[in-house]
N, CA and C atoms as an extended XYZ file, in Angstrom:
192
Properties=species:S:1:pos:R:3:atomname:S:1:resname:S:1:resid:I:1 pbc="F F F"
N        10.728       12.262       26.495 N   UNK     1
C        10.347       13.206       25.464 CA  UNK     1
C         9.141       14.017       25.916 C   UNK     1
N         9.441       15.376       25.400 N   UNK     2
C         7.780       15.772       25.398 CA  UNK     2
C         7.574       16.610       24.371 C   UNK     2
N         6.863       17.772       24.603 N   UNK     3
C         6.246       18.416       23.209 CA  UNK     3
C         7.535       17.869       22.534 C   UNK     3
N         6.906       18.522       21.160 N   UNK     4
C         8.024       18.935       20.047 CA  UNK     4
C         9.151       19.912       20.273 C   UNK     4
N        10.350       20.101       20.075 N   UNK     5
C        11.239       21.161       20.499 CA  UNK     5
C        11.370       22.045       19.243 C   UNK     5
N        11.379       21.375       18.188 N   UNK     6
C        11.461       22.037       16.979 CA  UNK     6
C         9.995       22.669       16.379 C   UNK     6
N        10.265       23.940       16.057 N   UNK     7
C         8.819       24.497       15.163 CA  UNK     7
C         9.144       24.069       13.633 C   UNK     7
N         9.929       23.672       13.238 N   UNK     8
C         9.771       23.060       11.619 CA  UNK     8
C        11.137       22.113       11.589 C   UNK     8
N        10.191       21.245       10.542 N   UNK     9
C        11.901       20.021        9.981 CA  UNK     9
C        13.100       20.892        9.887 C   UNK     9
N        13.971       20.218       10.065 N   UNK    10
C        15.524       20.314       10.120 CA  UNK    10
C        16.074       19.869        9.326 C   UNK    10
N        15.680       18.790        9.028 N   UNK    11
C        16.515       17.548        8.401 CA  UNK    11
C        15.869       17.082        6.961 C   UNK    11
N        16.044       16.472        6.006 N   UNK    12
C        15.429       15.870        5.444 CA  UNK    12
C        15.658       14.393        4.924 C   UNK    12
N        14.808       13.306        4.841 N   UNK    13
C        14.928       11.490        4.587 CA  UNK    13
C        14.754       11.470        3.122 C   UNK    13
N        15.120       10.173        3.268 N   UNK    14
C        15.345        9.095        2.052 CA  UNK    14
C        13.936        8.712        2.124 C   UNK    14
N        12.911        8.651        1.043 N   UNK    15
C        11.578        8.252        1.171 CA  UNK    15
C        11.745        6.481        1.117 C   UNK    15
N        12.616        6.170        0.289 N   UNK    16
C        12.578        4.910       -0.130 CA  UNK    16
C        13.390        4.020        0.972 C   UNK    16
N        14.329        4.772        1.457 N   UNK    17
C        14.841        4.003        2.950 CA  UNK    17
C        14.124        3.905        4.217 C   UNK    17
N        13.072        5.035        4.185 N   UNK    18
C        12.334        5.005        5.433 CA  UNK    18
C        11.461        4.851        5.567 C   UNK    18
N        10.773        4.604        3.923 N   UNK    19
C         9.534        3.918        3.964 CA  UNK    19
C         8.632        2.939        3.241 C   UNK    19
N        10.141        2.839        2.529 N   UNK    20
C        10.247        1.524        1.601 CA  UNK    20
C         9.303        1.745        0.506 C   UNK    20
N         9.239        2.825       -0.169 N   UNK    21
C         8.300        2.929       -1.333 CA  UNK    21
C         9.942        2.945       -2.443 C   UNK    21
N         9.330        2.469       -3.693 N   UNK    22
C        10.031        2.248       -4.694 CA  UNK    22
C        10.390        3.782       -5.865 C   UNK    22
N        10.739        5.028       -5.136 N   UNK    23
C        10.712        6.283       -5.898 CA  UNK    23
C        12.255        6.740       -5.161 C   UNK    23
N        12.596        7.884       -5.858 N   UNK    24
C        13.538        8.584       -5.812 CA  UNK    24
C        13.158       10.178       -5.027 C   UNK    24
N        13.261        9.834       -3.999 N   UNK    25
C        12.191       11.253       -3.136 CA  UNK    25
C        12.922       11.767       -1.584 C   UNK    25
N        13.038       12.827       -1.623 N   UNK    26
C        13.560       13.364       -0.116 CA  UNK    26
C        12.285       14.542        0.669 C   UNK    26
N        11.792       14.333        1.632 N   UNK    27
C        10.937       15.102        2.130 CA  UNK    27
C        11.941       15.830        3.120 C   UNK    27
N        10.861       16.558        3.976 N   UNK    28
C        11.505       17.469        5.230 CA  UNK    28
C        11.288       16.154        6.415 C   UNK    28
N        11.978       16.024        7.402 N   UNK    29
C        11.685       15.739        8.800 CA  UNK    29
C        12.144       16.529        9.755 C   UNK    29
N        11.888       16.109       11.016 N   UNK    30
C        12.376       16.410       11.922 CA  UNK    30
C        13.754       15.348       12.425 C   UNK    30
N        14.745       16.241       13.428 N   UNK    31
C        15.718       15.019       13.861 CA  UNK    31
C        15.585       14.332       14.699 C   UNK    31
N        14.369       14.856       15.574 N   UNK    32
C        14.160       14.632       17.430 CA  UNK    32
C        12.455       14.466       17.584 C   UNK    32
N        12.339       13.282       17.998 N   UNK    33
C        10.972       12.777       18.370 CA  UNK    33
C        10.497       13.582       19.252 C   UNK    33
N         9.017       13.037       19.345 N   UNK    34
C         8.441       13.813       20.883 CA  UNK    34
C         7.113       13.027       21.129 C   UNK    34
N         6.291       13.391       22.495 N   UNK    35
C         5.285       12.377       22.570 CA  UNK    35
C         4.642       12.001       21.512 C   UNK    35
N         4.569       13.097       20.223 N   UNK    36
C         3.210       12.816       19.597 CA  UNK    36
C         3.799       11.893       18.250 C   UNK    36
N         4.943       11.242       18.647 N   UNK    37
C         5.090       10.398       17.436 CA  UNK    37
C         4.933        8.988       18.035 C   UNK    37
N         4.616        8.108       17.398 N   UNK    38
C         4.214        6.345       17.892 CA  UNK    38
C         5.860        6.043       17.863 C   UNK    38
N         6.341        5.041       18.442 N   UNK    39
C         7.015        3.757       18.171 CA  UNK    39
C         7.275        3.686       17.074 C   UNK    39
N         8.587        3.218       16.073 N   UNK    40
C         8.289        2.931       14.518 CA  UNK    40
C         7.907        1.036       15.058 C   UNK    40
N         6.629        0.422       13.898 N   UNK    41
C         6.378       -0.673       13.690 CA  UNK    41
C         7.505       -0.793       12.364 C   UNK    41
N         8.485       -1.783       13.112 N   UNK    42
C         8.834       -2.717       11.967 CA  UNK    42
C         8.289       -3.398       10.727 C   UNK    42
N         7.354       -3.996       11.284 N   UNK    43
C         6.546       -4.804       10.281 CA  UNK    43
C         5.163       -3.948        9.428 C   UNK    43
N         5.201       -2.860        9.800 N   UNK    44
C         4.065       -2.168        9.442 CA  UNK    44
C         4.409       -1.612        7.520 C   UNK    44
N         3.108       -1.495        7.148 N   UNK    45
C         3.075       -1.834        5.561 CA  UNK    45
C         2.572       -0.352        5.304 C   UNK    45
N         3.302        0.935        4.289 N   UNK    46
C         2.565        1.558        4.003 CA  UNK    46
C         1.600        1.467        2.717 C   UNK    46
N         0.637        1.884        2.612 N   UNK    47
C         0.175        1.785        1.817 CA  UNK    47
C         0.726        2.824        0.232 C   UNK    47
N         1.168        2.318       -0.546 N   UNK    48
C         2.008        3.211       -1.233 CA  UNK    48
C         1.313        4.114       -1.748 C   UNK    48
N        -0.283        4.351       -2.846 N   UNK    49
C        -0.280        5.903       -3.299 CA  UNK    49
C        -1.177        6.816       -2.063 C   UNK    49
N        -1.668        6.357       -0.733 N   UNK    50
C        -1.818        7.321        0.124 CA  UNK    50
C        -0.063        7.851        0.413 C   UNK    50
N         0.404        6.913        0.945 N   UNK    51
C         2.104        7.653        1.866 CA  UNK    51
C         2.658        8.191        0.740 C   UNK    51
N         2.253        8.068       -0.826 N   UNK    52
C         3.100        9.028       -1.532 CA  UNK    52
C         2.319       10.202       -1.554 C   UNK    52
N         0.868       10.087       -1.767 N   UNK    53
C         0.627       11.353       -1.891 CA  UNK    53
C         0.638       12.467       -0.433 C   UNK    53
N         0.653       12.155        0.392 N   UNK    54
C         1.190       12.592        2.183 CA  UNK    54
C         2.530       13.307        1.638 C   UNK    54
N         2.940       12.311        1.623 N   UNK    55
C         4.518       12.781        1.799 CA  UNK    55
C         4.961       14.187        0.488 C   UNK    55
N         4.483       14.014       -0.901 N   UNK    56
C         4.383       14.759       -1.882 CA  UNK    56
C         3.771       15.915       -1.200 C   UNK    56
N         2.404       16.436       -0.481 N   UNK    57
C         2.275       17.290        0.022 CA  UNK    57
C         2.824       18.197        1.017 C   UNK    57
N         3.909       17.038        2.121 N   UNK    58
C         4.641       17.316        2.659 CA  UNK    58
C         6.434       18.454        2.062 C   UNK    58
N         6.312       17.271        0.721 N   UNK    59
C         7.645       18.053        0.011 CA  UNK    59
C         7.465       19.061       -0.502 C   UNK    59
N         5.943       19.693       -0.761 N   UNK    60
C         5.875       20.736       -1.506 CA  UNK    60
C         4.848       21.786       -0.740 C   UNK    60
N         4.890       21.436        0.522 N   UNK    61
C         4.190       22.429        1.704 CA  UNK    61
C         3.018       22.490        1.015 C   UNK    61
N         2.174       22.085        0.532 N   UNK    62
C         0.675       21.692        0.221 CA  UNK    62
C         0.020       20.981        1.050 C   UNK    62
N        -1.591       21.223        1.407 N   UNK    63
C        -2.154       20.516        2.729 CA  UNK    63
C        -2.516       19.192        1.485 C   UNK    63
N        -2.523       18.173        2.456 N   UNK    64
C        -3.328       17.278        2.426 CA  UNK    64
C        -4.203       16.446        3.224 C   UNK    64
Protein backbone atom coordinates (compact mmCIF):
# COMPACT_ATOMS: atom_id res chain seq x y z
CA UNK A 1 0.00 0.00 0.00
CA UNK A 2 0.86 3.52 -0.16
CA UNK A 3 -0.63 6.97 -0.16
CA UNK A 4 -4.29 7.00 -0.33
CA UNK A 5 -5.61 6.43 -4.00
CA UNK A 6 -8.90 7.81 -3.32
CA UNK A 7 -9.54 11.74 -2.66
CA UNK A 8 -12.95 10.99 -0.84
CA UNK A 9 -15.06 7.83 0.59
CA UNK A 10 -16.64 5.68 -1.87
CA UNK A 11 -18.33 3.48 0.10
CA UNK A 12 -20.26 3.71 3.10
CA UNK A 13 -20.33 1.09 6.74
CA UNK A 14 -22.50 -0.27 9.14
CA UNK A 15 -21.45 1.77 12.37
CA UNK A 16 -22.71 -0.96 14.56
CA UNK A 17 -20.95 -3.85 12.57
CA UNK A 18 -17.71 -2.14 12.42
CA UNK A 19 -17.60 -0.75 15.46
CA UNK A 20 -19.76 -2.34 17.61
CA UNK A 21 -21.59 0.67 19.01
CA UNK A 22 -25.28 -0.09 19.76
CA UNK A 23 -27.07 2.69 17.07
CA UNK A 24 -28.54 2.51 13.74
CA UNK A 25 -25.84 4.63 11.66
CA UNK A 26 -24.03 4.51 8.18
CA UNK A 27 -21.02 6.89 7.69
CA UNK A 28 -18.80 7.45 4.48
CA UNK A 29 -15.56 5.18 4.12
CA UNK A 30 -13.20 4.43 1.99
CA UNK A 31 -12.89 0.78 0.13
CA UNK A 32 -8.99 0.61 -0.08
CA UNK A 33 -6.49 1.08 2.75
CA UNK A 34 -3.22 2.82 2.58
CA UNK A 35 -0.12 3.39 4.81
CA UNK A 36 -1.83 5.80 6.97
CA UNK A 37 -4.35 3.39 8.34
CA UNK A 38 -3.12 0.91 11.46
CA UNK A 39 -3.90 -2.84 11.41
CA UNK A 40 -7.63 -3.33 12.67
CA UNK A 41 -7.10 -4.49 16.63
CA UNK A 42 -9.54 -7.11 17.22
CA UNK A 43 -9.75 -6.72 20.71
CA UNK A 44 -9.62 -3.01 20.76
CA UNK A 45 -12.61 -1.15 22.69
CA UNK A 46 -14.10 2.02 21.31
CA UNK A 47 -14.94 4.28 23.48
CA UNK A 48 -18.63 4.90 22.61
CA UNK A 49 -19.67 8.84 22.99
CA UNK A 50 -16.09 9.99 21.59
CA UNK A 51 -16.40 7.26 18.28
CA UNK A 52 -20.00 8.47 18.09
CA UNK A 53 -19.41 11.83 18.15
CA UNK A 54 -16.21 11.34 15.33
CA UNK A 55 -18.11 9.43 13.32
CA UNK A 56 -21.49 11.87 13.53
CA UNK A 57 -19.10 14.58 12.32
CA UNK A 58 -17.88 12.41 9.80
CA UNK A 59 -21.67 11.67 8.53
CA UNK A 60 -22.47 15.13 8.38
CA UNK A 61 -19.04 16.63 6.96
CA UNK A 62 -18.64 18.74 10.20
CA UNK A 63 -15.01 19.07 11.73
CA UNK A 64 -14.40 17.57 14.78
Amino acid sequence: MSAHPLTAPDTTIDVRSVFGLDVDMTVPAFSEGSDYVPAIDEAYQFDHDTTLAILAGFGHNRRV
